[in-house]
XYZ file of C-alpha atoms in Angstrom:
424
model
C 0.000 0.000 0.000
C 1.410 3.183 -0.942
C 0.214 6.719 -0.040
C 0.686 10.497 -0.844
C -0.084 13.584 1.176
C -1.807 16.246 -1.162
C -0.966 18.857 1.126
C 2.931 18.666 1.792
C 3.655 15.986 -1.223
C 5.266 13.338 0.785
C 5.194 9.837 -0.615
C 5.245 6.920 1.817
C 4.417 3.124 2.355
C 1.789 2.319 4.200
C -2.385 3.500 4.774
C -2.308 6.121 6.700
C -5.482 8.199 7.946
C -3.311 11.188 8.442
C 0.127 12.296 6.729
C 3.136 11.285 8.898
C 5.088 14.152 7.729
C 2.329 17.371 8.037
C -0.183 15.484 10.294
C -3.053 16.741 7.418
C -5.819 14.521 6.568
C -5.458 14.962 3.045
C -4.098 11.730 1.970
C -4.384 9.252 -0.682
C -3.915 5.318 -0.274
C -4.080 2.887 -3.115
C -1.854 -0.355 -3.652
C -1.468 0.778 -7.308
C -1.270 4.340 -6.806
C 2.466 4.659 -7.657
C 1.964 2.414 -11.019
C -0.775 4.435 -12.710
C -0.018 6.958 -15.061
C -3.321 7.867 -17.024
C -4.756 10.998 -14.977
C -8.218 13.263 -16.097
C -7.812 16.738 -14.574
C -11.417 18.452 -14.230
C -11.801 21.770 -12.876
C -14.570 22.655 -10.336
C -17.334 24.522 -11.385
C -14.845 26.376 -13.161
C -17.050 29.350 -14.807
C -18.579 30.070 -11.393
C -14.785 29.624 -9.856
C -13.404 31.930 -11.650
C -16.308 34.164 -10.828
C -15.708 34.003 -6.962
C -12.112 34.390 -7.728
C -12.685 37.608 -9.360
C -15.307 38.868 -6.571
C -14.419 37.956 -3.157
C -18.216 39.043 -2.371
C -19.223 36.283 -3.719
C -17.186 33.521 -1.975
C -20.119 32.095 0.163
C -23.186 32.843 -1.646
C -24.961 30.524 -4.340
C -24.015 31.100 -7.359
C -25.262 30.568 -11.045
C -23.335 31.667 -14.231
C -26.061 32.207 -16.823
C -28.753 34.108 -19.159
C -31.512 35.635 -18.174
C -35.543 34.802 -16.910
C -36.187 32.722 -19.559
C -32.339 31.694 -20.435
C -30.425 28.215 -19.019
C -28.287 27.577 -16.159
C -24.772 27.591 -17.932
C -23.169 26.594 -14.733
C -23.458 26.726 -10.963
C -21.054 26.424 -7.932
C -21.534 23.679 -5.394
C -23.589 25.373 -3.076
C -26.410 26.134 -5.910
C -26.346 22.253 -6.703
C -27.253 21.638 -3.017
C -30.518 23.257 -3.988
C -30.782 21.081 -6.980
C -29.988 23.397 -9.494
C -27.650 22.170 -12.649
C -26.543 23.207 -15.768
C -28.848 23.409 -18.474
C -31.550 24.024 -16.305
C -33.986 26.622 -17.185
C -33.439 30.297 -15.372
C -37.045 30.567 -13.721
C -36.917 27.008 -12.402
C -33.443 27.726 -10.780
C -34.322 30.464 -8.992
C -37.374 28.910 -8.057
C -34.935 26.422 -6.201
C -33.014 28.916 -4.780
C -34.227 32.221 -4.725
C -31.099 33.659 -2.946
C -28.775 32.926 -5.972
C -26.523 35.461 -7.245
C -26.708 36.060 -10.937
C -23.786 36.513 -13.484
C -23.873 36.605 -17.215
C -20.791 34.203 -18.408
C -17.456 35.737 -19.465
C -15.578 33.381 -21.796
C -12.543 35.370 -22.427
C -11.807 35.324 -18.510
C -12.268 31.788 -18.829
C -10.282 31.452 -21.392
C -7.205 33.111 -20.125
C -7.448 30.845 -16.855
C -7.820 27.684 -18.999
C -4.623 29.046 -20.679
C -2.627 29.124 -18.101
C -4.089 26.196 -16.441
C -3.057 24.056 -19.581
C 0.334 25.923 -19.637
C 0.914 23.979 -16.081
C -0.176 20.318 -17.912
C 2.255 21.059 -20.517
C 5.321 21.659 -18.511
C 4.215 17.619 -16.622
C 3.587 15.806 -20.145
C 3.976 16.163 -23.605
C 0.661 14.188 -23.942
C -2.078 16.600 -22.559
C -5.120 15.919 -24.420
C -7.779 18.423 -23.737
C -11.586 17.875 -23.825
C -12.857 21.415 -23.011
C -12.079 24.476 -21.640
C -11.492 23.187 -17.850
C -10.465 19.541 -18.390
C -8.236 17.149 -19.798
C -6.560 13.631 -19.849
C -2.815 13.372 -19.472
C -0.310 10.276 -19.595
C 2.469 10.538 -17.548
C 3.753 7.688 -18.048
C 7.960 7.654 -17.973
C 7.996 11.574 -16.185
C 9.228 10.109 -12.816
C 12.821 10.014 -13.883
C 11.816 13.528 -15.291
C 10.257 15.253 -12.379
C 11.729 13.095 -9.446
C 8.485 12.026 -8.027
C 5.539 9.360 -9.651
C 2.690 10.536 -11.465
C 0.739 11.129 -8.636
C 2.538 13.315 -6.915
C 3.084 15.112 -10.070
C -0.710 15.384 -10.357
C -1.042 16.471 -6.592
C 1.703 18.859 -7.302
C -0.141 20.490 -10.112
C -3.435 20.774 -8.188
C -1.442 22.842 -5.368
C -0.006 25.221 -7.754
C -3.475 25.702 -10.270
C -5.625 26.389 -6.614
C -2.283 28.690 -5.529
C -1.367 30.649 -8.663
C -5.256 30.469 -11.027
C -7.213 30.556 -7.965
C -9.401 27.522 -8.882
C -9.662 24.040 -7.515
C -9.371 20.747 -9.717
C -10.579 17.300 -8.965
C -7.822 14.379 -10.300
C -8.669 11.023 -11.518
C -5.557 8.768 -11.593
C -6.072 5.121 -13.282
C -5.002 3.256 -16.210
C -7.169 4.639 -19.205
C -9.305 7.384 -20.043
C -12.718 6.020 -18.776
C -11.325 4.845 -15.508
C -9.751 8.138 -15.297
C -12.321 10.461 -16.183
C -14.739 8.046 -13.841
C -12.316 9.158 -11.030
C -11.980 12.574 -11.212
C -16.182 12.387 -10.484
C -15.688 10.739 -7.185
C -14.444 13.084 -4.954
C -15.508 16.891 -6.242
C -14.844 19.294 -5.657
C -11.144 19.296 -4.440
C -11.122 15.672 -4.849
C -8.396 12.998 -5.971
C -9.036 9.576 -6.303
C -7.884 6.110 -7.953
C -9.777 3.890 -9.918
C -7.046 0.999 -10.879
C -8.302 -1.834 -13.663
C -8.378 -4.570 -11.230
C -10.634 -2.649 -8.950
C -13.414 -1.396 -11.963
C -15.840 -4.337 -12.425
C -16.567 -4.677 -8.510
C -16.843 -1.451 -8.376
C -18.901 -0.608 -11.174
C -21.067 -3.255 -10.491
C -23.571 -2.073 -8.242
C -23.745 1.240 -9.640
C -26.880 2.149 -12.028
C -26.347 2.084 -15.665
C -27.113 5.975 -15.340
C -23.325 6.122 -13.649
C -21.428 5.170 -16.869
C -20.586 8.691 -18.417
C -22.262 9.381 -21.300
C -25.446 7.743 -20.523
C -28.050 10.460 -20.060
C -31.285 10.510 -17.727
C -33.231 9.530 -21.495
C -30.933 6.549 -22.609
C -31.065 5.309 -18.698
C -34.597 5.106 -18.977
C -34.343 3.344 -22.132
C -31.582 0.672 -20.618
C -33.821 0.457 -18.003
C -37.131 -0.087 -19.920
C -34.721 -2.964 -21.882
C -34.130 -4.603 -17.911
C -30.113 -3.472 -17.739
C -30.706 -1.529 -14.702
C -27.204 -1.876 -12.931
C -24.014 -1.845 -14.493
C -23.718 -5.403 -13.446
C -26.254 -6.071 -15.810
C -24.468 -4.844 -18.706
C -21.440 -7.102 -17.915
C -23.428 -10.228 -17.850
C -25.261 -9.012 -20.681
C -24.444 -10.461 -24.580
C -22.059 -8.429 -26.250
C -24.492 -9.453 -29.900
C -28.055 -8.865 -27.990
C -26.404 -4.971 -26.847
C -24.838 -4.374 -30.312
C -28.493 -5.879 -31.904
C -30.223 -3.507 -29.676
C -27.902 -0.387 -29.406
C -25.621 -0.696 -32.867
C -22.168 0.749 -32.007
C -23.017 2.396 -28.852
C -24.193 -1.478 -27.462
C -20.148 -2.620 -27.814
C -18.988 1.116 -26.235
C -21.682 0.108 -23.223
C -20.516 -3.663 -22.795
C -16.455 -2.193 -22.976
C -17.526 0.571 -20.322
C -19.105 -2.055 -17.873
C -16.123 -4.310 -17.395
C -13.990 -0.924 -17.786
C -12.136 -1.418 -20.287
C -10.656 1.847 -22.921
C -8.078 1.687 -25.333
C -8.262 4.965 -26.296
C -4.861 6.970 -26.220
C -3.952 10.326 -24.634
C -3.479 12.224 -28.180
C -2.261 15.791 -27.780
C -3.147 16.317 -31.737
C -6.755 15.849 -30.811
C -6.483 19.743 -29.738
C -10.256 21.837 -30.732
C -11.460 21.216 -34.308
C -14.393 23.201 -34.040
C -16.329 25.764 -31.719
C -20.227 25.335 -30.507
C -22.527 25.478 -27.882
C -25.979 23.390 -27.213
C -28.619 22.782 -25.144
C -31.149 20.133 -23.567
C -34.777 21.237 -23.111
C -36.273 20.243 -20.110
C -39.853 19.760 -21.979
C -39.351 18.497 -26.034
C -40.771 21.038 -28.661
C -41.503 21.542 -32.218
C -42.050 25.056 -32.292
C -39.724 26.853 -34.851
C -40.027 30.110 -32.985
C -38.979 28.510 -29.771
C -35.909 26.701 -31.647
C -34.482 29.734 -33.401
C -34.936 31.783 -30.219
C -32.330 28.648 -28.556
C -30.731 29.422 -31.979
C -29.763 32.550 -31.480
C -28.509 32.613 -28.153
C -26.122 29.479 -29.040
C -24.836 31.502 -32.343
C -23.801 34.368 -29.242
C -22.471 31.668 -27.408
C -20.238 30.413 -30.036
C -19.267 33.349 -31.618
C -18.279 34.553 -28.191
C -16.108 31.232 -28.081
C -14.391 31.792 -31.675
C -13.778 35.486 -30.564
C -12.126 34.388 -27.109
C -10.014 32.109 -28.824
C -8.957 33.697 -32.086
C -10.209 31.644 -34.550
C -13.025 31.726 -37.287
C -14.685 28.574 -39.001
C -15.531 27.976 -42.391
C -18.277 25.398 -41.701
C -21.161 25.907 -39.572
C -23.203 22.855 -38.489
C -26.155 22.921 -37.051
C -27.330 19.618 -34.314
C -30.330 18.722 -33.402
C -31.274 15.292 -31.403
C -35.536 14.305 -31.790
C -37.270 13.361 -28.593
C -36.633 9.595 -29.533
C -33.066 10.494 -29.512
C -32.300 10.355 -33.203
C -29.631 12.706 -33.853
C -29.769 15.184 -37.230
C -26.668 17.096 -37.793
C -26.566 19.733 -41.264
C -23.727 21.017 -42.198
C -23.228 24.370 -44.539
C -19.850 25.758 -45.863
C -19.793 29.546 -45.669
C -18.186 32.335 -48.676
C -15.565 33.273 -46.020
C -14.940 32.309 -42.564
C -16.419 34.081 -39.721
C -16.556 34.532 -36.374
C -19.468 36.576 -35.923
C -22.772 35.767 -34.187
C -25.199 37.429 -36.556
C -23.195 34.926 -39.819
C -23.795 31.898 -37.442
C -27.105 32.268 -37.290
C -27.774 33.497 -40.508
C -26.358 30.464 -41.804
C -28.005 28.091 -39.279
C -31.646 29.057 -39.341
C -32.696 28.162 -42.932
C -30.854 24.232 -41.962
C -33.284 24.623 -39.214
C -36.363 25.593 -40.915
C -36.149 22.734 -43.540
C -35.933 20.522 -40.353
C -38.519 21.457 -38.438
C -42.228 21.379 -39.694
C -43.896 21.173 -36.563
C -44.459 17.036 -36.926
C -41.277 16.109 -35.233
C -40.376 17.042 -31.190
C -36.484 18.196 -30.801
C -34.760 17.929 -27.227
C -31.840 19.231 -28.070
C -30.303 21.666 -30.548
C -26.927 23.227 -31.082
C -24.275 24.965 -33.325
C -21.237 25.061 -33.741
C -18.256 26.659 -36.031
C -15.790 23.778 -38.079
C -12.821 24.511 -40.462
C -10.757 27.101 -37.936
C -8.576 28.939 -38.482
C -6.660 32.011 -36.718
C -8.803 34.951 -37.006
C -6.948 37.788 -38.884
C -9.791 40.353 -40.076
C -13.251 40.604 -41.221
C -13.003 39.106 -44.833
C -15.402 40.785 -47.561
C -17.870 38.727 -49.288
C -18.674 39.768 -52.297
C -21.808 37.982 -53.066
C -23.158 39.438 -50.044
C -21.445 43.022 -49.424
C -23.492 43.646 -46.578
C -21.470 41.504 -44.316
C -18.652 44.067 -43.529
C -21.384 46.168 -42.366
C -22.681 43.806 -40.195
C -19.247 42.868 -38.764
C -18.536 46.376 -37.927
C -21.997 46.578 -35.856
C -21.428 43.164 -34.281
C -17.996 44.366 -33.270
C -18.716 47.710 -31.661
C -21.363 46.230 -29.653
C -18.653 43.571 -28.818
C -16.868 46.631 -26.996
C -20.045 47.973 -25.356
C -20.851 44.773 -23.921
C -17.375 44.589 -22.448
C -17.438 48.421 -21.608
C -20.717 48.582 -19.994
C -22.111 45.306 -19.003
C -23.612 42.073 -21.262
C -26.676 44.162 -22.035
C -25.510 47.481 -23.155
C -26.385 46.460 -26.531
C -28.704 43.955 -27.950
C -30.492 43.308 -31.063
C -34.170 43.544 -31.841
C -34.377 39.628 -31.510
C -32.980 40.015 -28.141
C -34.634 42.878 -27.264
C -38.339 40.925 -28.015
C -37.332 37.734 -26.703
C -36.284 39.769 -22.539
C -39.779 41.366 -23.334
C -40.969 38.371 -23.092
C -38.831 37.624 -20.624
C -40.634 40.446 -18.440
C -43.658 38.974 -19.629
């Protein structure tokens, strides 16, 4: 048995309940915890983190990082979940849950400059830092010991110290020997958490767990698995691997392979962003077109805020959309010029939605995102439509109003009718 102190970084043989070295409680015991090299590093409520980071005021109040009355919860802090409110959740229904919450409309490019230098501090551990999003990532540290003078996991303790210390966020680690097991880690112990999930250890421990643990299977496809009689993940390990693929296609192999916890998936660092978007789940399913390109239109802000923060415009832009019976429909269009503006995103988008939706089929989901980047350089002039360097110019003054004077300084007539009816 081998343990590490996340506090003062000492390494030692042995379970111990407190750290012989500091006398902290913050220790980690695990017989393979010196052998394991595949971490998943997942910050904590990071939007709202950064948030309280920025405003001390704000430390020990609920918090929820979103849109307005009729917008979604983009993301909360901790003690807004003990109320039960989550992402994605509609605004009126979260403050219904707790009325006491502050407020804050989402600031990528702050998040985006603590991501930066949050990914700076995985780069200098491992060449192979693969991110997923903005806050997280997998790394293999495999072969850094004789590197950094200390296993992975102290390496991965180490960086936790220093993000908290010099970002002013907390992470959660997941230390195993693949990505699954790793990223089914780092969900143990938030926030501030580290923990080890080692191969030998995954089908006991998966076992008992509902099939609604596994990530990637939603509250819908639960239902489904559950409708089907796989209710526990045991289930799915005694199940057939041809019944699941008969009933599920490909994602009936990734469920039997998740069960018994097995991933042979590498850590690729070339797997960097290859496109910008933003979507969201509806609580209730709809088919109303005005309702969709109202959920448009605040995702084509959200992304285009994205491609902005980051530097980059996209060629393609694809619009998602997943029917109540979970069948997914993705369009794609390529665009004159690449573009990072909001008002070209969903200019683009909305006629791929309106051949879609004819009011016969319910959506619960839609999104859209930007493809093709590349580093953004300046406006480019289309010629077949001239009026788009016109447009630019608008969308990019009110770019600096917004970040002058507050999110709402300036908004467009769509916006301006839909918090109207907001009010109303």
């Amino acid at each position: 048995m081998a343990s590490l102190c996340r506090d003062c970084l000492t390494v030692k043989t042995g379970d111990f309940d407190r750290c012989p070295a500091c006398g902290r409680l913050r220790v980690v015991s695990h017989p393979a915890l010196l052998s394991l090299s595949i971490a998943h590093v997942d910050c904590d409520a990071f939007y709202a983190a950064v948030e309280k980071r920025d405003n001390p005021a704000l430390r020990d109040k609920p918090l929820i990082v979103g849109g307005g009355t009729r917008g979604v919860v983009t993301t909360c802090c901790y003690m807004a979940r003990l109320y039960g409110v989550r992402s994605a959740m509609p605004m009126f229904k979260a403050l219904k849950l707790c009325p006491g919450a502050v407020v804050v409309p989402p600031d990528f490019r702050k998040y985006h400059e603590a991501g930066r230098a949050i990914r700076a501090r995985m780069d200098a551990l491992t060449p192979l830092v693969q991110p997923v999003s903005i806050d997280e990532a997998y790394l293999d540290l495999a072969g850094t010991e004789r590197l950094h003078g200390v296993p992975p996991a102290a390496s991965l303790a180490r960086l936790a110290l220093d993000v908290e210390a010099q970002v002013g966020v907390t992470v959660s680690v997941g230390l195993s020997a693949n990505k699954f097991l790793a990223k089914t880690a780092s969900e143990l112990d938030k926030p501030r958490g580290f923990a080890v999930l080692a191969p030998e250890d995954a089908e006991a421990f998966l076992a008992d767990q509902p099939v609604s643990f596994l990530h990637g299977v939603g509250p819908k496809f639960a239902e489904s698995l559950n409708r089907d009689g796989f209710h526990t993940v045991a289930d799915l390990q005694r199940a057939d691997l041809k019944d699941l693929i008969r009933r599920y296609g490909e994602t009936g192999e990734w469920l039997k392979k998740c069960a018994h916890g097995r991933d042979n998936r590498k850590v690729s660092p070339h797997d960097d962003r290859k496109s910008v978007s933003s979507e969201t789940t509806f609580f209730e399913d709809t088919a109303d077109l005005a309702v969709l390109e109202d959920h448009l239109w605040r995702l084509s802000v959200k992304t285009a805020d994205r491609a902005k923060a980051e530097g980059v415009v996209g060629i393609v832009v694809t619009l998602k959309l997943k029917t109540a019976d979970f069948k997914p429909v993705t369009r794609r269009l390529s665009l004159h010029a690449p573009t990072q503006l909001a008002q070209e995103v969903f200019r683009t988008a909305r006629p791929l939605l309106a051949k879609e939706v004819t009011g016969r089929v319910r959506y619960r989901l839609i999104g859209v995102g930007l493809s093709g980047l590349s580093p953004h350089h300046a406006d480019s002039v289309d010629l077949i439509d001239p009026k788009v360097a016109k447009r630019a110019a608008a969308e990019r003054a009110s770019d600096k109003a917004r970040a002058k004077f507050g999110r709402n300084a300036v908004i467009t007539g769509r916006a301006a009718r839909m918090a109207k009816k907001d009010e109303g």
